[in-house]
Short mmCIF file of C-alpha atoms in Angstrom, two decimals:
data_model
loop_
_atom_site.label_atom_id
_atom_site.label_comp_id
_atom_site.label_asym_id
_atom_site.label_seq_id
_atom_site.Cartn_x
_atom_site.Cartn_y
_atom_site.Cartn_z
CA UNK A 1 -120.98 26.30 54.46
CA UNK A 2 -118.68 23.42 53.28
CA UNK A 3 -116.54 25.79 51.14
CA UNK A 4 -115.99 28.01 54.11
CA UNK A 5 -114.96 25.13 56.28
CA UNK A 6 -112.45 24.07 53.56
CA UNK A 7 -111.07 27.54 53.39
CA UNK A 8 -110.61 27.70 57.04
CA UNK A 9 -109.03 24.24 57.12
CA UNK A 10 -111.87 22.55 58.90
CA UNK A 11 -112.61 19.47 56.95
CA UNK A 12 -115.32 16.80 57.71
CA UNK A 13 -114.26 14.16 60.23
CA UNK A 14 -113.32 10.95 58.56
CA UNK A 15 -115.98 8.28 58.72
CA UNK A 16 -114.99 5.56 61.09
CA UNK A 17 -114.14 2.17 59.61
CA UNK A 18 -115.21 -0.18 62.45
CA UNK A 19 -113.78 -3.15 60.43
CA UNK A 20 -110.46 -1.54 61.38
CA UNK A 21 -110.76 -3.32 64.72
CA UNK A 22 -110.34 -6.65 63.06
CA UNK A 23 -106.68 -5.69 62.42
CA UNK A 24 -106.00 -5.93 66.06
CA UNK A 25 -105.22 -9.68 66.40
CA UNK A 26 -102.54 -9.54 63.80
CA UNK A 27 -101.06 -6.40 65.18
CA UNK A 28 -101.09 -7.93 68.63
CA UNK A 29 -98.66 -10.75 67.45
CA UNK A 30 -96.16 -8.01 66.28
CA UNK A 31 -96.76 -6.05 69.48
CA UNK A 32 -96.11 -9.08 71.69
CA UNK A 33 -92.82 -10.01 69.85
CA UNK A 34 -91.49 -6.45 70.14
CA UNK A 35 -92.57 -5.58 73.78
CA UNK A 36 -93.88 -8.68 75.59
CA UNK A 37 -97.21 -7.06 75.85
CA UNK A 38 -100.08 -9.58 75.45
CA UNK A 39 -103.80 -8.91 75.29
CA UNK A 40 -105.49 -9.42 78.56
CA UNK A 41 -109.05 -10.37 77.31
CA UNK A 42 -110.66 -6.94 78.30
CA UNK A 43 -111.96 -4.40 76.00
CA UNK A 44 -114.37 -1.45 76.29
CA UNK A 45 -116.43 0.98 74.36
CA UNK A 46 -116.89 4.63 75.53
CA UNK A 47 -119.64 6.86 74.55
CA UNK A 48 -121.36 10.06 75.62
CA UNK A 49 -124.57 9.05 77.28
CA UNK A 50 -127.78 10.67 76.24
CA UNK A 51 -130.58 11.59 78.71
CA UNK A 52 -133.82 9.72 78.71
CA UNK A 53 -135.08 6.13 78.64
CA UNK A 54 -134.18 5.54 75.05
CA UNK A 55 -130.45 5.11 75.71
CA UNK A 56 -131.11 3.00 78.79
CA UNK A 57 -133.20 0.67 76.59
CA UNK A 58 -130.39 0.56 74.01
CA UNK A 59 -127.88 -0.43 76.73
CA UNK A 60 -130.05 -3.43 77.57
CA UNK A 61 -130.38 -4.25 73.84
CA UNK A 62 -126.48 -4.37 73.43
CA UNK A 63 -126.42 -6.69 76.56
CA UNK A 64 -129.00 -9.03 74.99
CA UNK A 65 -127.26 -8.99 71.76
CA UNK A 66 -123.96 -10.24 73.04
CA UNK A 67 -125.99 -12.74 75.31
CA UNK A 68 -127.79 -14.11 72.28
CA UNK A 69 -124.61 -14.53 70.36
CA UNK A 70 -122.86 -16.46 73.16
CA UNK A 71 -120.79 -13.47 74.11
CA UNK A 72 -119.76 -12.51 77.50
CA UNK A 73 -121.88 -10.15 79.66
CA UNK A 74 -121.29 -6.34 79.33
CA UNK A 75 -120.50 -4.43 82.42
CA UNK A 76 -121.87 -0.78 82.33
CA UNK A 77 -120.14 2.00 84.22
CA UNK A 78 -119.63 5.78 84.20
CA UNK A 79 -116.40 7.62 84.72
CA UNK A 80 -115.79 10.81 86.66
CA UNK A 81 -116.42 12.84 83.42
CA UNK A 82 -119.85 11.38 82.90
CA UNK A 83 -118.91 9.18 80.00
CA UNK A 84 -120.55 5.70 79.90
CA UNK A 85 -118.32 2.56 79.34
CA UNK A 86 -119.36 -0.90 78.16
CA UNK A 87 -116.74 -3.24 79.32
CA UNK A 88 -116.30 -6.82 77.75
CA UNK A 89 -114.20 -9.54 79.19
CA UNK A 90 -112.84 -12.72 77.46
CA UNK A 91 -111.33 -15.43 79.66
CA UNK A 92 -109.87 -17.98 77.37
CA UNK A 93 -108.18 -21.44 78.00
CA UNK A 94 -105.02 -19.99 76.53
CA UNK A 95 -104.59 -16.25 77.67
CA UNK A 96 -102.90 -13.87 75.18
CA UNK A 97 -103.83 -15.93 72.02
CA UNK A 98 -104.89 -14.21 68.78
CA UNK A 99 -108.08 -16.41 68.89
CA UNK A 100 -109.06 -14.86 72.18
CA UNK A 101 -108.45 -11.31 70.90
CA UNK A 102 -110.50 -12.11 67.80
CA UNK A 103 -113.50 -13.01 69.91
CA UNK A 104 -113.06 -9.85 71.94
CA UNK A 105 -112.87 -7.59 68.82
CA UNK A 106 -116.00 -9.22 67.46
CA UNK A 107 -117.83 -8.45 70.71
CA UNK A 108 -116.62 -4.83 70.53
CA UNK A 109 -117.58 -4.44 66.95
CA UNK A 110 -121.06 -5.70 67.70
CA UNK A 111 -121.40 -3.04 70.40
CA UNK A 112 -120.11 -0.28 68.25
CA UNK A 113 -122.21 -1.44 65.26
CA UNK A 114 -125.42 -1.76 67.35
CA UNK A 115 -125.04 1.78 68.70
CA UNK A 116 -124.34 3.20 65.32
CA UNK A 117 -127.25 1.42 63.72
CA UNK A 118 -129.46 2.70 66.47
CA UNK A 119 -128.59 6.25 65.50
CA UNK A 120 -126.12 6.98 68.19
CA UNK A 121 -122.97 6.97 66.10
CA UNK A 122 -122.26 10.61 66.97
CA UNK A 123 -122.16 9.58 70.67
CA UNK A 124 -119.45 7.10 70.29
CA UNK A 125 -115.99 8.28 71.41
CA UNK A 126 -113.64 5.37 71.44
CA UNK A 127 -112.90 1.63 71.91
CA UNK A 128 -109.97 0.24 73.67
CA UNK A 129 -108.29 -3.19 74.12
CA UNK A 130 -105.91 -3.67 76.99
CA UNK A 131 -102.51 -5.32 77.05
CA UNK A 132 -100.12 -6.34 79.83
CA UNK A 133 -96.51 -7.54 80.15
CA UNK A 134 -95.06 -9.93 82.66
CA UNK A 135 -92.94 -7.20 84.23
CA UNK A 136 -96.32 -5.25 85.08
CA UNK A 137 -96.47 -2.71 82.25
CA UNK A 138 -99.84 -2.12 80.89
CA UNK A 139 -101.03 -0.49 77.77
CA UNK A 140 -104.33 0.16 75.83
CA UNK A 141 -104.66 0.39 72.08
CA UNK A 142 -107.36 2.98 71.68
CA UNK A 143 -109.51 3.34 68.51
CA UNK A 144 -110.76 6.97 68.01
CA UNK A 145 -114.26 6.54 66.43
CA UNK A 146 -114.44 9.91 64.75
CA UNK A 147 -110.80 9.98 63.44
CA UNK A 148 -110.79 6.20 62.43
CA UNK A 149 -107.22 5.84 63.92
CA UNK A 150 -105.53 4.11 66.82
CA UNK A 151 -103.09 5.19 69.32
CA UNK A 152 -101.32 3.57 72.41
CA UNK A 153 -101.97 4.79 76.07
CA UNK A 154 -99.74 3.52 78.80
CA UNK A 155 -100.61 4.74 82.25
CA UNK A 156 -98.00 4.23 84.82
CA UNK A 157 -98.81 2.59 88.14
CA UNK A 158 -99.66 5.07 90.94
CA UNK A 159 -96.80 5.47 93.37
CA UNK A 160 -97.27 4.60 96.96
CA UNK A 161 -98.74 7.35 99.00
CA UNK A 162 -100.69 8.66 96.16
CA UNK A 163 -99.04 12.03 96.11
CA UNK A 164 -97.86 11.87 92.61
CA UNK A 165 -99.90 13.21 89.56
CA UNK A 166 -101.18 10.66 87.05
CA UNK A 167 -98.32 9.83 84.68
CA UNK A 168 -97.98 7.82 81.44
CA UNK A 169 -95.09 5.99 79.83
CA UNK A 170 -94.40 8.10 76.83
CA UNK A 171 -91.31 5.99 75.81
CA UNK A 172 -93.44 2.78 75.71
CA UNK A 173 -96.19 4.65 73.68
CA UNK A 174 -93.72 5.67 71.07
CA UNK A 175 -92.12 2.21 71.01
CA UNK A 176 -95.49 0.75 70.38
CA UNK A 177 -96.16 3.21 67.56
CA UNK A 178 -92.87 2.17 65.82
CA UNK A 179 -93.68 -1.48 66.28
CA UNK A 180 -97.19 -1.61 64.83
CA UNK A 181 -97.30 1.59 62.76
CA UNK A 182 -97.18 -0.68 59.65
CA UNK A 183 -100.25 -2.66 60.65
CA UNK A 184 -102.61 -0.03 62.14
CA UNK A 185 -103.51 3.37 61.12
CA UNK A 186 -101.87 5.23 63.90
CA UNK A 187 -103.30 8.79 64.85
CA UNK A 188 -100.55 11.26 63.65
CA UNK A 189 -101.48 14.06 65.99
CA UNK A 190 -99.97 13.31 69.37
CA UNK A 191 -102.40 15.93 70.83
CA UNK A 192 -105.11 13.39 70.11
CA UNK A 193 -103.51 10.73 72.21
CA UNK A 194 -105.82 11.49 75.07
CA UNK A 195 -105.15 10.02 78.48
CA UNK A 196 -107.89 7.75 79.62
CA UNK A 197 -107.32 7.88 83.40
CA UNK A 198 -109.54 5.35 85.29
CA UNK A 199 -110.83 3.69 82.15
CA UNK A 200 -112.20 0.24 82.94
CA UNK A 201 -109.96 -2.56 82.00
CA UNK A 202 -106.65 -0.57 82.51
#
C-alpha cells in the first residue's frame, strides 16, 4: 500500500528526533533577546493514555527514573480532552538561565525516551516548554512528536468576567517564528499549530 499512499500524497510521518529538544537552550537565548520571553522552568509531555495497568505502571517508572537521576518530581494530570500530561518543574538559583533550561530539557527527553523505549511511542503527542516576559506575556514552544517540528503557542489571558472565548496572540507567535526559525525546525503548516488550552504550565 505504500505506493498507493505516495500516489495519494500520504507519506509516512517523519520519525521524531528527540535530540531536537536539546536545541532549545540556544534558541531561548535568541528568543529572550528578541522578545524578553525567558524560560519559566516548567515543561510538560503530553500523550494519549492507554487503558489498563500497564500504562499506570509506566507512569510510576517515569517518576522513579527522574527521582533516581536527581531530577524533580513529575506531576501527572489529565486535561478535559482525556490526554495525560507529565509536568516537570525546575526552580534554579538564577531563573531564566540556559543551564536551568538545559536541565529541564534533559528531564523532558528522559520522559519521552522512556515512553518510546517502553513501546508507547505512538501514544506521544507533544512536549512543551513555557516562557514568560516581564510584561505578563506567556508562550510555549511546542515540539510535535510525530512531525519532528516546533511551533509557538501564545494564549492571551482570559478577560475579566470570563465572557470572551479563548484567544491567542497570533502576532507574538509569528514574531517568535521569525526570531528562532533559523535555530529550530518550525512547523511550516500553520494548521498544525494546535491551541493547547489549559495545558499545565501555561
